[in-house]
XYZ file of C-alpha atoms in Angstrom:
454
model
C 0.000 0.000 0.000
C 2.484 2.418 1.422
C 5.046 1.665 -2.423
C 1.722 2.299 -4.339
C 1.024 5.562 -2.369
C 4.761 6.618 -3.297
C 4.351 6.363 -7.165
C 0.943 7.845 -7.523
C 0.765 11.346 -9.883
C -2.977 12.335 -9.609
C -4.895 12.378 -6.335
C -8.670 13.829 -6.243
C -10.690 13.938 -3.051
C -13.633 15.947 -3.393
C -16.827 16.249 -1.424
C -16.007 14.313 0.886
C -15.784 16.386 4.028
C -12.274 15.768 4.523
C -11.262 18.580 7.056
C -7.759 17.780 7.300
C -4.449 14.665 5.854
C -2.245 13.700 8.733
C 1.050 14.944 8.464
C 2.657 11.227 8.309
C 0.181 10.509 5.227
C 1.215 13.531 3.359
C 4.598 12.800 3.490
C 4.438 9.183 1.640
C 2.807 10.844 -1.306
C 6.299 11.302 -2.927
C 5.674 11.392 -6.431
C 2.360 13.489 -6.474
C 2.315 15.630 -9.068
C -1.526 16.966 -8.682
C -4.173 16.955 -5.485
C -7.181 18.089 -5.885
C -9.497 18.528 -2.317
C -12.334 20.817 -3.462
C -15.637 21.529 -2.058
C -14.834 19.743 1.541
C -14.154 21.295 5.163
C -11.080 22.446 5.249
C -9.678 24.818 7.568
C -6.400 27.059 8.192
C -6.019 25.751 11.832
C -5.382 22.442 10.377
C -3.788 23.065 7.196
C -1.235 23.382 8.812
C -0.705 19.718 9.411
C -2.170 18.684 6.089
C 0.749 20.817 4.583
C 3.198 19.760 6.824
C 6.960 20.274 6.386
C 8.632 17.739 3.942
C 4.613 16.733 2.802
C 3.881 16.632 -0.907
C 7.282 16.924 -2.351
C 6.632 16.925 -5.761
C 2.893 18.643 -5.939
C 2.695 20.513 -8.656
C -0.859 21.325 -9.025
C -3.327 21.650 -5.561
C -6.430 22.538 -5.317
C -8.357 23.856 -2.219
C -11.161 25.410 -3.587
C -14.667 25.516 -2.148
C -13.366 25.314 1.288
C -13.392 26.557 5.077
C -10.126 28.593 4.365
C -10.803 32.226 6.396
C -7.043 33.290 6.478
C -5.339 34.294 2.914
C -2.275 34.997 4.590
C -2.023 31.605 6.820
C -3.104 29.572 3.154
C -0.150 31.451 1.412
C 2.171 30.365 3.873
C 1.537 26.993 4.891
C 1.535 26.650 0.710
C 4.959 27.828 0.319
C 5.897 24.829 2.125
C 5.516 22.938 -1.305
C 8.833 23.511 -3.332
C 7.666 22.629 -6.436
C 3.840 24.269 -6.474
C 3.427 26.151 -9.673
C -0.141 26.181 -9.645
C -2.799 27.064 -6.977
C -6.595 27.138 -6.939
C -8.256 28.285 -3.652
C -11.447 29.907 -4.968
C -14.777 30.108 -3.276
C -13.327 30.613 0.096
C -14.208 33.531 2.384
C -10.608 35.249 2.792
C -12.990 38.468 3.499
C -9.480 40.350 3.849
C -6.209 40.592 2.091
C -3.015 41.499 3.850
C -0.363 43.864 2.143
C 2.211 40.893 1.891
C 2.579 37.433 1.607
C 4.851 34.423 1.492
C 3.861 32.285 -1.888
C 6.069 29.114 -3.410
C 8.894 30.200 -4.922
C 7.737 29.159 -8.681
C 4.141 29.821 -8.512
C 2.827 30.673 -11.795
C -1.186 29.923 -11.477
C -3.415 31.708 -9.229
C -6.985 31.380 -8.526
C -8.680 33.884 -6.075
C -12.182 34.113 -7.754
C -15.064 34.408 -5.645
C -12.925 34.848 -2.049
C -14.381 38.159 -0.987
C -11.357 40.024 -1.294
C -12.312 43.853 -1.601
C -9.042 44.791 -3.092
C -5.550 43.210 -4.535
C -2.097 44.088 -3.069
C 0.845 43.332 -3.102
C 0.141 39.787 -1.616
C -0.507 38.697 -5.028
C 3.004 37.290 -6.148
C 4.876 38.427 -8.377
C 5.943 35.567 -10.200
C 2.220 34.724 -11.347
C 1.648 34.231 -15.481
C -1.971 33.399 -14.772
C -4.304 35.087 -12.110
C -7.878 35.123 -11.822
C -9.925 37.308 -9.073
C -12.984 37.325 -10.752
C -16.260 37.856 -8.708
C -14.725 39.925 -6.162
C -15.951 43.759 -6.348
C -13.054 44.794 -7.392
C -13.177 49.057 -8.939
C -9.384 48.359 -10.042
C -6.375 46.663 -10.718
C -2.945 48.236 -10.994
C -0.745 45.585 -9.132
C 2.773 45.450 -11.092
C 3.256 41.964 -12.803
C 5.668 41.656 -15.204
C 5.626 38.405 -16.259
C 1.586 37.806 -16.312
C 0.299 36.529 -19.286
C -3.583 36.030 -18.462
C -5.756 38.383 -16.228
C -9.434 37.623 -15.228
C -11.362 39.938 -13.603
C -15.014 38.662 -14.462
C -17.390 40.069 -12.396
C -16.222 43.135 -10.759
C -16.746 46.572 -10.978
C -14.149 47.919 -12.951
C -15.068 50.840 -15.308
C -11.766 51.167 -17.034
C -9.664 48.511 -18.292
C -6.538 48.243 -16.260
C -3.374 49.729 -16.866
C -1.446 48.122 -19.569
C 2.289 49.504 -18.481
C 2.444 47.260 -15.109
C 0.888 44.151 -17.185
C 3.409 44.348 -19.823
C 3.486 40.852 -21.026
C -0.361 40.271 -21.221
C -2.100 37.990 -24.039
C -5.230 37.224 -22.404
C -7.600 39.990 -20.567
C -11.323 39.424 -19.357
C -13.203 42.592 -17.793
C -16.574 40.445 -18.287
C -19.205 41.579 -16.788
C -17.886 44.707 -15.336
C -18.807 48.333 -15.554
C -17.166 49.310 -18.149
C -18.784 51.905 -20.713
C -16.036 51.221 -23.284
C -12.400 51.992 -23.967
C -10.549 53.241 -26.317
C -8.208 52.962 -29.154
C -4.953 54.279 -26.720
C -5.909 52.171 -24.327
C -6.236 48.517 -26.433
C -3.360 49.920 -28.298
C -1.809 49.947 -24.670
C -1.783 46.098 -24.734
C 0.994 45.048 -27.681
C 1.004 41.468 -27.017
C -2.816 40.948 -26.949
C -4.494 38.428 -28.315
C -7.740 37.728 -26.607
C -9.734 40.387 -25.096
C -13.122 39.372 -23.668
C -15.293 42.968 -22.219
C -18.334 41.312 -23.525
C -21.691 41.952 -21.689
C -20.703 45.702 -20.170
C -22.902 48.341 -20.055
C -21.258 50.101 -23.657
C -22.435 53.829 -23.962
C -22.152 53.683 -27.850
C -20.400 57.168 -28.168
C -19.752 58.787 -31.623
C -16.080 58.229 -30.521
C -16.254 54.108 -29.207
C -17.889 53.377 -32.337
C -15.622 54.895 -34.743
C -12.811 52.869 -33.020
C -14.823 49.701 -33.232
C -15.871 50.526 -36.337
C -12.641 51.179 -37.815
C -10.097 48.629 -35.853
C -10.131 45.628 -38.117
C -8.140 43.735 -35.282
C -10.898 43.980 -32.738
C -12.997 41.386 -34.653
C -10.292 38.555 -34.613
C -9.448 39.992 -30.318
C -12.451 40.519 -29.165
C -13.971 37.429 -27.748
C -18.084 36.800 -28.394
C -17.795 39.151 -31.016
C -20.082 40.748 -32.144
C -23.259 39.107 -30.355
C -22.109 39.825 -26.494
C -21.408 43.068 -27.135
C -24.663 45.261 -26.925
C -25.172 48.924 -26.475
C -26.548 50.796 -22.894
C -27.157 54.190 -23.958
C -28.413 56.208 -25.707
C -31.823 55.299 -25.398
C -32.376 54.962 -28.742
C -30.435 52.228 -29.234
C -29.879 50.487 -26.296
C -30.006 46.993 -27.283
C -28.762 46.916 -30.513
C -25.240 45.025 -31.339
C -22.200 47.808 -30.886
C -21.280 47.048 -34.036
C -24.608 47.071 -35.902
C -24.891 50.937 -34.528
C -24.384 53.949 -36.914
C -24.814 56.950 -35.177
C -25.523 59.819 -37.998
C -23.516 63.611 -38.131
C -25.802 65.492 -35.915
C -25.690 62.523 -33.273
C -21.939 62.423 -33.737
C -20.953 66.096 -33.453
C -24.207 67.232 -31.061
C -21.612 70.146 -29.605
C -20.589 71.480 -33.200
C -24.335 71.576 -34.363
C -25.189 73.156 -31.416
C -22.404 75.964 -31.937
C -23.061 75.941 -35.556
C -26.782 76.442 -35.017
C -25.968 79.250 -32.591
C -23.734 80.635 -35.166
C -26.026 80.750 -37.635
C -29.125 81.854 -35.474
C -26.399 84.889 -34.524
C -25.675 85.655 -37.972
C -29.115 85.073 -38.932
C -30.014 88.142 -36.455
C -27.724 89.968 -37.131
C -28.622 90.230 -40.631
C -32.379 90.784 -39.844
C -30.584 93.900 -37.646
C -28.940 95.416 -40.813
C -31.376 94.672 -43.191
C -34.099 96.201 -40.541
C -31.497 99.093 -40.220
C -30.936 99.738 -43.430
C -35.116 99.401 -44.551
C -35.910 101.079 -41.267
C -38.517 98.196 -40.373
C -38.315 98.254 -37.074
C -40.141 101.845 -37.739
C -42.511 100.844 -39.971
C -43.803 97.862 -37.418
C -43.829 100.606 -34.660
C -45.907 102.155 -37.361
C -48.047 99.441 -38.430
C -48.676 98.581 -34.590
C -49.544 102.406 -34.078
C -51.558 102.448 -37.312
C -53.688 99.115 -35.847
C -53.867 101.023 -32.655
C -55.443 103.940 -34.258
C -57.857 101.400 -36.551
C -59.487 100.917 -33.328
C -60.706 104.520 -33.197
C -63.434 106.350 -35.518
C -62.353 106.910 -38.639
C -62.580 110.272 -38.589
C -62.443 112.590 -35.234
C -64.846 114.140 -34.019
C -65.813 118.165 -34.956
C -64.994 119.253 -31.878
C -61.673 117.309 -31.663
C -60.462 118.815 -34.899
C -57.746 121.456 -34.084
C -56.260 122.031 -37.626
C -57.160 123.205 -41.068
C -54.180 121.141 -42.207
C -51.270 118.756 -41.423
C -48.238 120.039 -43.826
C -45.816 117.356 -44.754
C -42.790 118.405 -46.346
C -39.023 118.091 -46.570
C -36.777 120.036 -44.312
C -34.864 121.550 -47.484
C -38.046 123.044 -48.332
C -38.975 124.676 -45.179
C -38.266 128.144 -46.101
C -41.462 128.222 -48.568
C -43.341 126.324 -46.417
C -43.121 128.510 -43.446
C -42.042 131.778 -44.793
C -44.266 131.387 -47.901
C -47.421 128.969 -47.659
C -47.685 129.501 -43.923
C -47.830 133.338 -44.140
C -49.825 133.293 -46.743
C -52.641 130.980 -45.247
C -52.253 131.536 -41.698
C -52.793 135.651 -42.456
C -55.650 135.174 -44.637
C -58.859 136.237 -43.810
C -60.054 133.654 -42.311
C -56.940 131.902 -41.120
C -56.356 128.622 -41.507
C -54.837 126.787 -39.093
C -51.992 124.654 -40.207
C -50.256 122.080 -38.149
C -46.565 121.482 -38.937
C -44.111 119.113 -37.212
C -41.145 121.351 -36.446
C -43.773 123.961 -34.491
C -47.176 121.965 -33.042
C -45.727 118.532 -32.294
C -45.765 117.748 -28.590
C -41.874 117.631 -27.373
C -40.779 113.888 -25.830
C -44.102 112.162 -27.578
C -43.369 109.570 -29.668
C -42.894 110.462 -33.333
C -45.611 108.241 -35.208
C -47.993 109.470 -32.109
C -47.272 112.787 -32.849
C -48.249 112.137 -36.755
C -51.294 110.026 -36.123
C -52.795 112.702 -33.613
C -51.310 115.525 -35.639
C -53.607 114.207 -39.314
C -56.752 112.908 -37.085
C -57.185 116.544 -35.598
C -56.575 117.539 -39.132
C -59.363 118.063 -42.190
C -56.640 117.859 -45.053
C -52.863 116.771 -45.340
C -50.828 118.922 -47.698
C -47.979 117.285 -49.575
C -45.909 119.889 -50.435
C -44.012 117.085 -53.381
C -40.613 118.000 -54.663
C -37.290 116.392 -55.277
C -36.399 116.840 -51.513
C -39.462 115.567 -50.636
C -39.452 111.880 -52.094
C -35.423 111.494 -50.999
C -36.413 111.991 -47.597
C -36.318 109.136 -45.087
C -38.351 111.523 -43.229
C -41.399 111.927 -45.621
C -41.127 108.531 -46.814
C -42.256 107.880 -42.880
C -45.134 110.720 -42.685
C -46.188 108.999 -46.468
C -46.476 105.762 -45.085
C -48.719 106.808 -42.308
C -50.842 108.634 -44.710
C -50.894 105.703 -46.899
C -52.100 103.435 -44.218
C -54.146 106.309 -42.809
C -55.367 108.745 -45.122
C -56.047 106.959 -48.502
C -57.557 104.219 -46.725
C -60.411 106.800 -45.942
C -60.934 109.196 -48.517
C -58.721 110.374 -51.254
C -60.187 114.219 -51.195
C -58.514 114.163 -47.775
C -55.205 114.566 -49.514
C -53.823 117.649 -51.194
C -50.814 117.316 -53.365
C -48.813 120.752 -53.930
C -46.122 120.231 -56.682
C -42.928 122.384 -55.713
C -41.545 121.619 -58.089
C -41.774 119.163 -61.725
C -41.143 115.457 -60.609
C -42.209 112.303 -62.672
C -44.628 109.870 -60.565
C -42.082 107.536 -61.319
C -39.814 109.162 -59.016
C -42.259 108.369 -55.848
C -41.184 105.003 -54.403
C -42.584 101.969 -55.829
C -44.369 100.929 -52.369
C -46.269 104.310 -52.723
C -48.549 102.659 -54.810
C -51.760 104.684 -54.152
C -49.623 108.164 -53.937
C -48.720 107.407 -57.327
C -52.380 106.814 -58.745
C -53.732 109.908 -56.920
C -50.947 111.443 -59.080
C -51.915 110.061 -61.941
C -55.763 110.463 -61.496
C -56.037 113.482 -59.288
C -55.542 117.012 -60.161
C -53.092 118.659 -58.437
C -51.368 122.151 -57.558
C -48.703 123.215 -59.208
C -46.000 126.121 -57.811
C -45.714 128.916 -60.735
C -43.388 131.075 -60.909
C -45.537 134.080 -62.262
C -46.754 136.773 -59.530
C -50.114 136.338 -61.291
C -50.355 132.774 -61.573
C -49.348 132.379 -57.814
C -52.125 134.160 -56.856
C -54.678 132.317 -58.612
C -52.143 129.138 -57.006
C -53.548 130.217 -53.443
C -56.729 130.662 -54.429
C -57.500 127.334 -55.722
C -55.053 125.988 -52.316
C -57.720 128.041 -49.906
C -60.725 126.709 -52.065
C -59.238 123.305 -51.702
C -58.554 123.799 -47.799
C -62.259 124.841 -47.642
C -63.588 121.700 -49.358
């Protein structure tokens, strides 16, 4: 019995509730090269004499998983007792804790710590490891320095970034499965030069303009990337959450939401700016206070009452013609027996009253408007305003309610197109003409007063 125990290679004793191997046992199994004791009852107070000094001389491979092993730091010692241990599986054991060092076999290459409650890894983990795996342990990050790993699995954590590539150096094999990961980039799986099998499937991916044009556009991720393409499934956006990361085509607006935004701005700006000069230069913002005045004033009788009727006239006329307006027609008519009463906008306007107030009262307490019509006259911004109101005002109501006094000669073509009406009356409607005869201005004013009388 005891020369058969010496040449066995391959011992498995699982759940079987062994809770510890006598010391004198474990020393006959000379030529062990692998012991497997998962899922049974064993404990650090007694591992100690199941890994006795001089016990399992030539174990290669143990495994203690799925056990009653509470002390990480006890398991790593009382393990370092075997000389020749390269690989080590102690999963599925409470450890709860992990201290900051640790005394491993010498040649240990294979680690597994999945699933053994360890919030954190430290410098514990040996150093000499090509193959660890702490999956399913809450872990939010791994930057331990291993030079010569190979494989790294960290299943079932809570890492959002992939590690660091720098202290991994020499890795081939990576799995952030089931982590927290939203994606990664093209620096950072660059970052890994000697990988060959990357599996970040089932992650919560927020498909980004800029994760999917480095999915996209990496032809090596396809032949890395492990359950590619079908594990790999969009989180956000909303819109397509579900759908396959690499099914997922986000179009330019989606892509570049910050540009549009700017460029809309932009272009609303410019947009404004050029309703601002073309208002400026068209004066509109004058001719909507108008047209909001002009409403306003809809609202009131169309004519004023007698009794509210203050002038004979309301004069409209360019500046450059002032002096015969008010040294001329205004001496004339206001001396005449009887006076009229003329209102003009340099003398009876009301000071600090709005302008298209002033009008609007000014040809509402008047019977007549007088359009004293010359070159001056239709080149004025001025006139072109007083015109408009009497175009919405005055034509609207009666045409005999205008009187046009020409100056001087001007075509009708020379009135501005939008003038419409002002050009018909010309063209339909007899009006006065300036002579320059002594005799012919007299009969001038009295066909003005008869008109004025009307």
């Amino acid at each position: 019995m005891e020369s058969q125990i010496t040449k066995l290679k391959r011992l498995t004793i699982a759940n079987s509730n062994v809770f510890m191997v006598p010391c004198n046992l474990a020393k006959n199994f000379l030529s062990l090269l692998y012991l497997d004791f998962h899922d049974n009852l064993l404990v650090n107070n007694r591992l100690n004499e199941t890994i006795c000094k001089g016990s399992w001389p030539s174990l290669q491979t143990l495994n203690l998983s799925q056990n009653s092993l509470k002390s990480l730091e006890q398991t790593a010692e009382y393990t370092s007792r075997l000389p020749n241990l390269n690989n080590l599986d102690i999963s599925q054991n409470n450890f709860g804790e992990i201290p900051d060092a640790c005394e491993w076999p010498k040649h240990l290459k294979y680690l597994n710590l999945s699933s053994t409650q360890i919030p954190k890894v430290t410098k514990c983990i040996p150093p000499t490891l090509e193959v660890l795996d702490v999956s399913g342990n809450n872990l939010k990050e791994f930057g331990l320095q291993l030079s010569f790993l190979k494989e790294l699995y960290l299943t079932r954590n809570q890492l959002k970034t992939l590690p660091g590539a720098a202290p991994i150096p020499n890795l081939v094999a990576l799995s952030v499965r089931r982590n927290k990961l939203n994606g990664f980039s093209k620096e950072e799986f660059e970052s890994f030069r000697r990988m060959e099998l990357l599996d970040a499937s089932d992650n919560n991916f927020i498909c980004s303009c800029e994760f999917l044009s480095f999915i996209q556009h990496e032809a090596r991720l396809a032949q890395v990337l492990v359950g590619w393409p079908d594990r790999y499934v969009c989180d956000s956006p909303l819109a397509v959450r579900g759908a396959q990361v690499g099914a997922v085509h986000l179009s330019l607006m989606e892509c570049h939401r910050s540009l549009m935004v700017s460029l809309i701005c932009v272009l609303v700006f410019l947009v404004i700016l050029l309703l601002v000069a073309v208002g400026y230069k068209y004066h509109l913002v004058w001719y909507l206070r108008m047209t909001w005045a002009w409403l306003q004033a809809k609202r009131k009788p169309k004519r004023a009452p007698p009794k509210d009727v203050c002038y004979d006239a309301f004069v409209s006329y360019s500046e450059n013609d002032s002096d015969w307006v008010e040294n001329t027609m205004v001496q004339e008519l206001e001396q005449a027996c009887p006076p009229f009463r003329l209102c003009l906008h340099k003398r009876d306007f009301v000071p600090g009253k709005w302008i298209v107030d002033n009008i609007i009262d000014s040809i509402e307490k008047s019977r007549k408007t007088l359009f004293v019509l010359s070159e001056h006259f239709v080149q004025s911004e001025w006139c072109k305003y007083e015109l408009d109101f009497s175009h919405f005002r005055l034509f609207d109501e009666n045409n005999d309610a205008a009187i046009l006094i020409l100056l001087e000669p001007i075509q009708s073509n020379a009135i501005p197109k939008r003038f419409c009406k002002l050009r018909k009356i010309m063209n339909t409607k007899t009006y006065l003409e300036w002579p320059a005869g002594e005799e012919q201005q007299q009969v001038f004013w009295e066909n003005l007063k008869g008109a004025l009388k009307s």
